[in-house]
């Protein structure tokens, strides 16, 4: 099976009331941990690469690793550009074999966002590639972009029909109160499900994307804190909220921070307990296994996409 687009995955997910996990990748162990989990659970999968990850790992290395994952698992895997910020970056990923790109024009005016997104859609669709757009701004850190809470904004449901119709996007990321990173809420977690439901009412059957959807699993935060880290106050999206989003129009749930925490916590623990170890396989192996178990749990208990490949 070749690398696929997300079109079929989203159609089935919408109808079935579940979501596909979109996991950020930037090295071999992360890709292996995620894809081994998906294989054991027979789950469809989106692997996503940020501009920073692509710069770090190199386009060709990532392509070949993901092609290897497709061969090893036999699963439908979609390869997606996360938070593309320019037409040129999206074009380069499309030309280089990605099957899906996000153009994130959410920091522009509606008119500018529509113009840029449509330019990407026109190019992508011509090549059989699908496009995710974004309306509303999440707080938090992605690469060099740091959006403060005061500059974040919820999606305005009044804009979604015009945006989708004028751009031709295949899916839409919306802001309902999640944010990127490990510090998502001060105090009680809450999401604007009223906005999600209104967007769904205005765009029936249309796949919605939830960014900033890590749960910031306490086990790994504790592990990091126990072994020298300082993450007090870290808080993610409760799993029951993600399950609710998946039962509504959310078809793609983005997870990066949970993978980072699992990997870093496991490596920190290993090296603290065996400071003399210097074979990377000895600490990266357990980190890969931690990612695998984490992703299996997401697939079965949060996303509900097990057995859907
Ligand atoms: O949404 C952002 C993702 O967590 C990717 O982060 O840009 O630091 O690779 P990054
Ligand atoms: P988290 O920081 O919650 O993992 O969000 C990741 C994300 O939205 C990637 O686009
Ligand atoms: Zn994101």
mmCIF file of C-alpha atoms and ligand atoms in Angstrom:
data_model
loop_
_atom_site.group_PDB
_atom_site.id
_atom_site.type_symbol
_atom_site.label_atom_id
_atom_site.label_comp_id
_atom_site.label_asym_id
_atom_site.label_seq_id
_atom_site.Cartn_x
_atom_site.Cartn_y
_atom_site.Cartn_z
ATOM 1 C CA UNK A 1 0.000 0.000 0.000
ATOM 2 C CA UNK A 2 1.375 3.468 -0.888
ATOM 3 C CA UNK A 3 1.200 6.495 1.416
ATOM 4 C CA UNK A 4 -2.468 7.604 1.247
ATOM 5 C CA UNK A 5 -4.455 10.818 1.664
ATOM 6 C CA UNK A 6 -6.785 11.282 4.632
ATOM 7 C CA UNK A 7 -9.967 11.450 2.509
ATOM 8 C CA UNK A 8 -11.229 7.899 3.122
ATOM 9 C CA UNK A 9 -10.021 7.911 6.745
ATOM 10 C CA UNK A 10 -12.004 11.065 7.535
ATOM 11 C CA UNK A 11 -15.153 9.872 5.771
ATOM 12 C CA UNK A 12 -15.209 6.664 7.815
ATOM 13 C CA UNK A 13 -14.199 8.437 11.032
ATOM 14 C CA UNK A 14 -16.982 11.018 10.678
ATOM 15 C CA UNK A 15 -19.569 8.324 10.030
ATOM 16 C CA UNK A 16 -18.219 6.071 12.767
ATOM 17 C CA UNK A 17 -17.939 8.766 15.460
ATOM 18 C CA UNK A 18 -14.227 8.219 16.057
ATOM 19 C CA UNK A 19 -11.040 10.139 15.190
ATOM 20 C CA UNK A 20 -7.689 9.469 13.547
ATOM 21 C CA UNK A 21 -4.542 10.211 15.554
ATOM 22 C CA UNK A 22 -2.136 12.644 13.885
ATOM 23 C CA UNK A 23 1.202 12.169 15.588
ATOM 24 C CA UNK A 24 4.226 14.446 15.096
ATOM 25 C CA UNK A 25 7.404 12.635 14.058
ATOM 26 C CA UNK A 26 11.046 13.604 13.697
ATOM 27 C CA UNK A 27 13.173 10.490 14.173
ATOM 28 C CA UNK A 28 13.241 6.745 13.658
ATOM 29 C CA UNK A 29 12.329 5.662 17.190
ATOM 30 C CA UNK A 30 9.263 7.920 17.290
ATOM 31 C CA UNK A 31 8.086 6.635 13.901
ATOM 32 C CA UNK A 32 8.655 3.027 14.935
ATOM 33 C CA UNK A 33 6.892 3.396 18.292
ATOM 34 C CA UNK A 34 3.809 4.977 16.700
ATOM 35 C CA UNK A 35 3.576 2.670 13.711
ATOM 36 C CA UNK A 36 4.126 -0.530 15.725
ATOM 37 C CA UNK A 37 1.255 0.533 17.991
ATOM 38 C CA UNK A 38 -1.010 1.253 15.007
ATOM 39 C CA UNK A 39 -0.125 -2.094 13.442
ATOM 40 C CA UNK A 40 -0.995 -4.029 16.600
ATOM 41 C CA UNK A 41 -4.301 -2.163 16.846
ATOM 42 C CA UNK A 42 -4.980 -2.235 13.078
ATOM 43 C CA UNK A 43 -5.535 1.532 13.108
ATOM 44 C CA UNK A 44 -5.363 4.079 10.261
ATOM 45 C CA UNK A 45 -2.696 6.676 10.939
ATOM 46 C CA UNK A 46 -1.555 10.198 10.121
ATOM 47 C CA UNK A 47 2.124 10.959 10.635
ATOM 48 C CA UNK A 48 2.792 14.677 10.594
ATOM 49 C CA UNK A 49 5.950 16.674 10.140
ATOM 50 C CA UNK A 50 6.384 20.303 11.188
ATOM 51 C CA UNK A 51 8.675 22.708 9.333
ATOM 52 C CA UNK A 52 11.090 22.412 12.261
ATOM 53 C CA UNK A 53 11.007 18.607 12.186
ATOM 54 C CA UNK A 54 11.666 18.603 8.450
ATOM 55 C CA UNK A 55 14.615 20.924 8.936
ATOM 56 C CA UNK A 56 15.916 18.743 11.773
ATOM 57 C CA UNK A 57 15.566 15.308 10.178
ATOM 58 C CA UNK A 58 15.775 16.146 6.427
ATOM 59 C CA UNK A 59 12.922 15.562 3.958
ATOM 60 C CA UNK A 60 14.451 12.493 2.302
ATOM 61 C CA UNK A 61 15.262 10.715 5.563
ATOM 62 C CA UNK A 62 11.704 11.245 6.795
ATOM 63 C CA UNK A 63 10.181 10.079 3.499
ATOM 64 C CA UNK A 64 12.251 6.903 3.515
ATOM 65 C CA UNK A 65 11.463 6.155 7.173
ATOM 66 C CA UNK A 66 7.753 6.579 6.509
ATOM 67 C CA UNK A 67 7.928 4.476 3.350
ATOM 68 C CA UNK A 68 9.599 1.823 5.505
ATOM 69 C CA UNK A 69 6.750 2.084 8.039
ATOM 70 C CA UNK A 70 4.202 1.537 5.249
ATOM 71 C CA UNK A 71 6.075 -1.583 4.094
ATOM 72 C CA UNK A 72 6.495 -2.923 7.633
ATOM 73 C CA UNK A 73 2.897 -2.333 8.755
ATOM 74 C CA UNK A 74 0.837 -2.597 5.550
ATOM 75 C CA UNK A 75 -1.346 0.145 7.061
ATOM 76 C CA UNK A 76 -2.943 3.146 5.346
ATOM 77 C CA UNK A 77 -0.619 5.952 6.488
ATOM 78 C CA UNK A 78 -1.109 9.590 5.510
ATOM 79 C CA UNK A 79 1.953 11.874 5.507
ATOM 80 C CA UNK A 80 0.977 15.403 6.489
ATOM 81 C CA UNK A 81 2.771 18.758 6.755
ATOM 82 C CA UNK A 82 1.868 20.296 10.126
ATOM 83 C CA UNK A 83 1.494 24.097 10.303
ATOM 84 C CA UNK A 84 2.817 24.948 6.846
ATOM 85 C CA UNK A 85 3.273 28.711 6.867
ATOM 86 C CA UNK A 86 4.030 29.531 3.233
ATOM 87 C CA UNK A 87 2.923 28.422 -0.230
ATOM 88 C CA UNK A 88 6.551 27.527 -1.028
ATOM 89 C CA UNK A 89 6.864 25.145 1.939
ATOM 90 C CA UNK A 90 3.570 23.441 1.057
ATOM 91 C CA UNK A 91 4.628 23.145 -2.597
ATOM 92 C CA UNK A 92 7.957 21.626 -1.630
ATOM 93 C CA UNK A 93 6.242 18.980 0.545
ATOM 94 C CA UNK A 94 3.642 18.231 -2.144
ATOM 95 C CA UNK A 95 6.349 17.885 -4.813
ATOM 96 C CA UNK A 96 8.332 15.702 -2.421
ATOM 97 C CA UNK A 97 5.625 13.084 -1.810
ATOM 98 C CA UNK A 98 3.500 14.321 1.116
ATOM 99 C CA UNK A 99 -0.170 13.372 0.666
ATOM 100 C CA UNK A 100 -1.591 16.123 2.868
ATOM 101 C CA UNK A 101 -0.542 19.639 3.890
ATOM 102 C CA UNK A 102 -1.757 22.179 6.382
ATOM 103 C CA UNK A 103 -1.564 25.820 5.383
ATOM 104 C CA UNK A 104 -1.886 27.784 8.589
ATOM 105 C CA UNK A 105 -3.031 31.274 7.670
ATOM 106 C CA UNK A 106 -4.845 31.706 10.973
ATOM 107 C CA UNK A 107 -2.770 34.754 11.931
ATOM 108 C CA UNK A 108 -3.886 36.631 8.795
ATOM 109 C CA UNK A 109 -7.150 38.473 8.175
ATOM 110 C CA UNK A 110 -9.957 36.280 6.824
ATOM 111 C CA UNK A 111 -9.420 37.671 3.325
ATOM 112 C CA UNK A 112 -5.666 37.022 3.378
ATOM 113 C CA UNK A 113 -6.149 33.578 4.934
ATOM 114 C CA UNK A 114 -8.629 32.649 2.176
ATOM 115 C CA UNK A 115 -6.267 33.912 -0.543
ATOM 116 C CA UNK A 116 -3.226 31.978 0.708
ATOM 117 C CA UNK A 117 -5.200 28.823 1.506
ATOM 118 C CA UNK A 118 -6.842 28.795 -1.931
ATOM 119 C CA UNK A 119 -3.467 29.151 -3.616
ATOM 120 C CA UNK A 120 -2.263 26.016 -1.769
ATOM 121 C CA UNK A 121 -5.507 24.122 -2.443
ATOM 122 C CA UNK A 122 -5.328 24.832 -6.182
ATOM 123 C CA UNK A 123 -1.774 23.493 -6.368
ATOM 124 C CA UNK A 124 -2.389 20.532 -4.043
ATOM 125 C CA UNK A 125 -5.610 19.278 -5.613
ATOM 126 C CA UNK A 126 -4.021 19.296 -9.019
ATOM 127 C CA UNK A 127 -1.535 16.745 -7.630
ATOM 128 C CA UNK A 128 -4.060 14.661 -5.668
ATOM 129 C CA UNK A 129 -2.975 16.082 -2.304
ATOM 130 C CA UNK A 130 -5.429 17.220 0.386
ATOM 131 C CA UNK A 131 -5.288 20.443 2.419
ATOM 132 C CA UNK A 132 -6.127 21.427 6.005
ATOM 133 C CA UNK A 133 -6.841 25.094 6.722
ATOM 134 C CA UNK A 134 -7.218 26.880 10.047
ATOM 135 C CA UNK A 135 -9.566 29.495 11.452
ATOM 136 C CA UNK A 136 -9.007 30.888 14.949
ATOM 137 C CA UNK A 137 -5.686 30.973 16.785
ATOM 138 C CA UNK A 138 -4.418 28.566 19.428
ATOM 139 C CA UNK A 139 -2.202 29.828 22.216
ATOM 140 C CA UNK A 140 1.148 28.132 22.825
ATOM 141 C CA UNK A 141 4.437 27.429 21.119
ATOM 142 C CA UNK A 142 4.953 25.883 17.682
ATOM 143 C CA UNK A 143 8.480 26.149 16.403
ATOM 144 C CA UNK A 144 9.569 29.789 16.387
ATOM 145 C CA UNK A 145 5.973 31.013 16.702
ATOM 146 C CA UNK A 146 4.854 31.767 20.241
ATOM 147 C CA UNK A 147 1.223 32.851 20.510
ATOM 148 C CA UNK A 148 0.391 34.404 23.882
ATOM 149 C CA UNK A 149 -2.991 33.714 25.491
ATOM 150 C CA UNK A 150 -4.089 37.293 24.765
ATOM 151 C CA UNK A 151 -3.335 36.881 21.031
ATOM 152 C CA UNK A 152 -5.235 33.612 20.773
ATOM 153 C CA UNK A 153 -8.835 33.606 19.597
ATOM 154 C CA UNK A 154 -11.683 31.144 19.285
ATOM 155 C CA UNK A 155 -12.946 30.245 15.830
ATOM 156 C CA UNK A 156 -15.866 32.400 14.740
ATOM 157 C CA UNK A 157 -18.564 30.031 13.373
ATOM 158 C CA UNK A 158 -19.818 32.892 11.181
ATOM 159 C CA UNK A 159 -16.655 32.577 9.067
ATOM 160 C CA UNK A 160 -16.459 28.822 8.464
ATOM 161 C CA UNK A 161 -18.842 28.408 5.520
ATOM 162 C CA UNK A 162 -17.281 31.266 3.566
ATOM 163 C CA UNK A 163 -13.768 29.961 4.312
ATOM 164 C CA UNK A 164 -14.489 26.384 3.274
ATOM 165 C CA UNK A 165 -16.473 27.347 0.167
ATOM 166 C CA UNK A 166 -14.018 29.942 -1.104
ATOM 167 C CA UNK A 167 -10.847 27.929 -0.430
ATOM 168 C CA UNK A 168 -11.978 24.365 -1.224
ATOM 169 C CA UNK A 169 -10.077 22.955 1.789
ATOM 170 C CA UNK A 170 -10.586 19.300 2.701
ATOM 171 C CA UNK A 171 -10.560 19.763 6.489
ATOM 172 C CA UNK A 172 -10.609 22.639 8.951
ATOM 173 C CA UNK A 173 -8.687 23.173 12.181
ATOM 174 C CA UNK A 174 -10.615 25.216 14.735
ATOM 175 C CA UNK A 175 -9.731 26.865 18.042
ATOM 176 C CA UNK A 176 -12.037 25.875 20.922
ATOM 177 C CA UNK A 177 -9.697 26.379 23.858
ATOM 178 C CA UNK A 178 -6.857 23.887 23.376
ATOM 179 C CA UNK A 179 -3.294 25.140 23.019
ATOM 180 C CA UNK A 180 0.076 23.743 21.983
ATOM 181 C CA UNK A 181 2.551 22.466 24.540
ATOM 182 C CA UNK A 182 2.326 21.048 28.055
ATOM 183 C CA UNK A 183 0.659 23.976 29.867
ATOM 184 C CA UNK A 184 -2.814 24.212 28.388
ATOM 185 C CA UNK A 185 -5.056 25.461 31.176
ATOM 186 C CA UNK A 186 -4.649 27.570 34.262
ATOM 187 C CA UNK A 187 -7.089 25.937 36.670
ATOM 188 C CA UNK A 188 -10.028 23.869 35.438
ATOM 189 C CA UNK A 189 -9.772 22.548 31.861
ATOM 190 C CA UNK A 190 -12.644 23.609 29.647
ATOM 191 C CA UNK A 191 -13.348 23.574 25.919
ATOM 192 C CA UNK A 192 -15.945 25.483 23.880
ATOM 193 C CA UNK A 193 -17.980 22.532 22.635
ATOM 194 C CA UNK A 194 -20.716 25.015 21.736
ATOM 195 C CA UNK A 195 -18.400 26.373 19.003
ATOM 196 C CA UNK A 196 -17.610 22.879 17.728
ATOM 197 C CA UNK A 197 -21.312 22.021 17.597
ATOM 198 C CA UNK A 198 -22.172 25.248 15.783
ATOM 199 C CA UNK A 199 -19.376 24.654 13.241
ATOM 200 C CA UNK A 200 -20.686 21.113 12.722
ATOM 201 C CA UNK A 201 -24.213 22.445 12.209
ATOM 202 C CA UNK A 202 -22.971 24.858 9.552
ATOM 203 C CA UNK A 203 -20.678 22.320 7.837
ATOM 204 C CA UNK A 204 -22.522 19.006 8.066
ATOM 205 C CA UNK A 205 -20.291 16.026 7.254
ATOM 206 C CA UNK A 206 -17.151 18.159 7.043
ATOM 207 C CA UNK A 207 -14.031 16.918 8.910
ATOM 208 C CA UNK A 208 -12.789 19.137 11.734
ATOM 209 C CA UNK A 209 -9.265 19.032 13.210
ATOM 210 C CA UNK A 210 -8.288 19.542 16.838
ATOM 211 C CA UNK A 211 -4.769 20.828 17.476
ATOM 212 C CA UNK A 212 -3.132 21.011 20.883
ATOM 213 C CA UNK A 213 -4.797 17.775 21.940
ATOM 214 C CA UNK A 214 -2.175 16.130 24.145
ATOM 215 C CA UNK A 215 -3.443 14.998 27.529
ATOM 216 C CA UNK A 216 -0.062 15.700 29.197
ATOM 217 C CA UNK A 217 -0.057 12.354 30.957
ATOM 218 C CA UNK A 218 0.821 12.758 34.666
ATOM 219 C CA UNK A 219 2.960 9.578 34.706
ATOM 220 C CA UNK A 220 5.463 11.186 32.322
ATOM 221 C CA UNK A 221 5.306 14.652 33.867
ATOM 222 C CA UNK A 222 6.070 13.032 37.251
ATOM 223 C CA UNK A 223 8.927 11.075 35.689
ATOM 224 C CA UNK A 224 10.439 14.271 34.291
ATOM 225 C CA UNK A 225 9.996 16.081 37.610
ATOM 226 C CA UNK A 226 11.464 13.181 39.581
ATOM 227 C CA UNK A 227 14.575 13.141 37.431
ATOM 228 C CA UNK A 228 15.506 16.804 37.361
ATOM 229 C CA UNK A 229 12.813 18.489 35.262
ATOM 230 C CA UNK A 230 10.628 21.387 36.292
ATOM 231 C CA UNK A 231 7.122 20.981 34.931
ATOM 232 C CA UNK A 232 4.839 21.878 37.769
ATOM 233 C CA UNK A 233 1.497 23.190 36.532
ATOM 234 C CA UNK A 234 1.622 21.100 33.364
ATOM 235 C CA UNK A 235 -1.918 20.196 32.280
ATOM 236 C CA UNK A 236 -3.431 18.726 29.123
ATOM 237 C CA UNK A 237 -6.818 18.038 27.581
ATOM 238 C CA UNK A 238 -8.785 15.481 29.639
ATOM 239 C CA UNK A 239 -9.373 12.247 27.733
ATOM 240 C CA UNK A 240 -13.153 12.389 28.104
ATOM 241 C CA UNK A 241 -13.160 15.744 26.266
ATOM 242 C CA UNK A 242 -11.171 14.201 23.414
ATOM 243 C CA UNK A 243 -13.612 11.288 23.249
ATOM 244 C CA UNK A 244 -16.495 13.745 23.065
ATOM 245 C CA UNK A 245 -14.767 15.743 20.286
ATOM 246 C CA UNK A 246 -14.166 12.494 18.369
ATOM 247 C CA UNK A 247 -17.852 11.559 18.653
ATOM 248 C CA UNK A 248 -18.731 14.933 17.082
ATOM 249 C CA UNK A 249 -17.184 16.334 13.864
ATOM 250 C CA UNK A 250 -13.526 16.070 14.949
ATOM 251 C CA UNK A 251 -11.863 13.499 12.677
ATOM 252 C CA UNK A 252 -8.185 14.359 13.310
ATOM 253 C CA UNK A 253 -6.639 14.774 16.752
ATOM 254 C CA UNK A 254 -3.093 16.209 16.867
ATOM 255 C CA UNK A 255 -0.636 14.842 19.415
ATOM 256 C CA UNK A 256 2.971 15.881 19.836
ATOM 257 C CA UNK A 257 3.662 16.958 23.438
ATOM 258 C CA UNK A 258 2.590 13.572 24.873
ATOM 259 C CA UNK A 259 5.190 11.847 22.682
ATOM 260 C CA UNK A 260 7.884 14.304 23.751
ATOM 261 C CA UNK A 261 7.054 13.811 27.421
ATOM 262 C CA UNK A 262 7.045 10.010 27.133
ATOM 263 C CA UNK A 263 10.342 9.951 25.298
ATOM 264 C CA UNK A 264 12.110 12.500 27.496
ATOM 265 C CA UNK A 265 10.747 11.092 30.768
ATOM 266 C CA UNK A 266 11.861 7.590 29.856
ATOM 267 C CA UNK A 267 15.346 8.683 28.788
ATOM 268 C CA UNK A 268 15.804 10.826 31.898
ATOM 269 C CA UNK A 269 14.771 7.938 34.166
ATOM 270 C CA UNK A 270 17.026 5.451 32.384
ATOM 271 C CA UNK A 271 20.104 7.660 32.550
ATOM 272 C CA UNK A 272 19.445 8.695 36.149
ATOM 273 C CA UNK A 273 19.287 5.050 37.165
ATOM 274 C CA UNK A 274 22.273 4.027 35.063
ATOM 275 C CA UNK A 275 24.466 7.108 34.629
ATOM 276 C CA UNK A 276 27.323 5.043 33.204
ATOM 277 C CA UNK A 277 25.324 3.857 30.185
ATOM 278 C CA UNK A 278 26.408 5.363 26.875
ATOM 279 C CA UNK A 279 24.885 3.036 24.276
ATOM 280 C CA UNK A 280 21.970 5.066 22.790
ATOM 281 C CA UNK A 281 20.068 1.859 22.003
ATOM 282 C CA UNK A 282 19.826 1.117 25.723
ATOM 283 C CA UNK A 283 17.828 4.287 26.487
ATOM 284 C CA UNK A 284 16.165 4.936 23.127
ATOM 285 C CA UNK A 285 14.757 1.379 23.059
ATOM 286 C CA UNK A 286 12.678 1.924 26.246
ATOM 287 C CA UNK A 287 11.695 5.396 24.984
ATOM 288 C CA UNK A 288 10.386 3.825 21.760
ATOM 289 C CA UNK A 289 8.466 1.247 23.814
ATOM 290 C CA UNK A 290 6.944 4.002 25.993
ATOM 291 C CA UNK A 291 5.736 5.788 22.853
ATOM 292 C CA UNK A 292 4.274 2.544 21.536
ATOM 293 C CA UNK A 293 2.286 1.887 24.718
ATOM 294 C CA UNK A 294 1.126 5.515 24.854
ATOM 295 C CA UNK A 295 -0.100 5.427 21.241
ATOM 296 C CA UNK A 296 -1.864 2.069 21.760
ATOM 297 C CA UNK A 297 -3.718 3.607 24.697
ATOM 298 C CA UNK A 298 -4.689 6.664 22.614
ATOM 299 C CA UNK A 299 -5.922 4.514 19.733
ATOM 300 C CA UNK A 300 -8.054 2.211 21.886
ATOM 301 C CA UNK A 301 -9.204 4.428 24.758
ATOM 302 C CA UNK A 302 -9.317 7.938 23.289
ATOM 303 C CA UNK A 303 -9.510 7.953 19.478
ATOM 304 C CA UNK A 304 -11.536 4.767 19.022
ATOM 305 C CA UNK A 305 -9.915 4.004 15.656
ATOM 306 C CA UNK A 306 -8.666 0.510 16.560
ATOM 307 C CA UNK A 307 -9.689 -2.113 14.009
ATOM 308 C CA UNK A 308 -10.562 0.588 11.429
ATOM 309 C CA UNK A 309 -7.555 0.319 9.059
HETATM 310 O O1 LIG B 1 2.033 22.261 16.623
HETATM 311 C C1 LIG B 1 3.212 22.136 16.840
HETATM 312 C C2 LIG B 1 3.875 20.818 16.984
HETATM 313 O O2 LIG B 1 3.952 20.465 18.334
HETATM 314 C C3 LIG B 1 5.210 20.829 16.310
HETATM 315 O O3 LIG B 1 6.174 21.463 17.071
HETATM 316 O O4 LIG B 1 7.143 23.009 15.380
HETATM 317 O O5 LIG B 1 8.390 22.454 17.506
HETATM 318 O O6 LIG B 1 8.159 20.764 15.688
HETATM 319 P P1 LIG B 1 7.548 21.967 16.364
HETATM 320 P P1 LIG B 2 0.182 19.212 21.497
HETATM 321 O O1 LIG B 2 1.218 20.207 21.871
HETATM 322 O O2 LIG B 2 -1.001 19.281 22.418
HETATM 323 O O3 LIG B 2 0.704 17.826 21.396
HETATM 324 O O4 LIG B 2 -0.403 19.613 20.042
HETATM 325 C C1 LIG B 2 0.246 19.186 18.880
HETATM 326 C C2 LIG B 2 -0.272 19.845 17.650
HETATM 327 O O5 LIG B 2 -1.320 20.464 17.620
HETATM 328 C C3 LIG B 2 0.533 19.704 16.446
HETATM 329 O O6 LIG B 2 0.019 20.437 15.382
HETATM 330 ZN ZN1 LIG B 3 -0.898 22.302 15.926
#
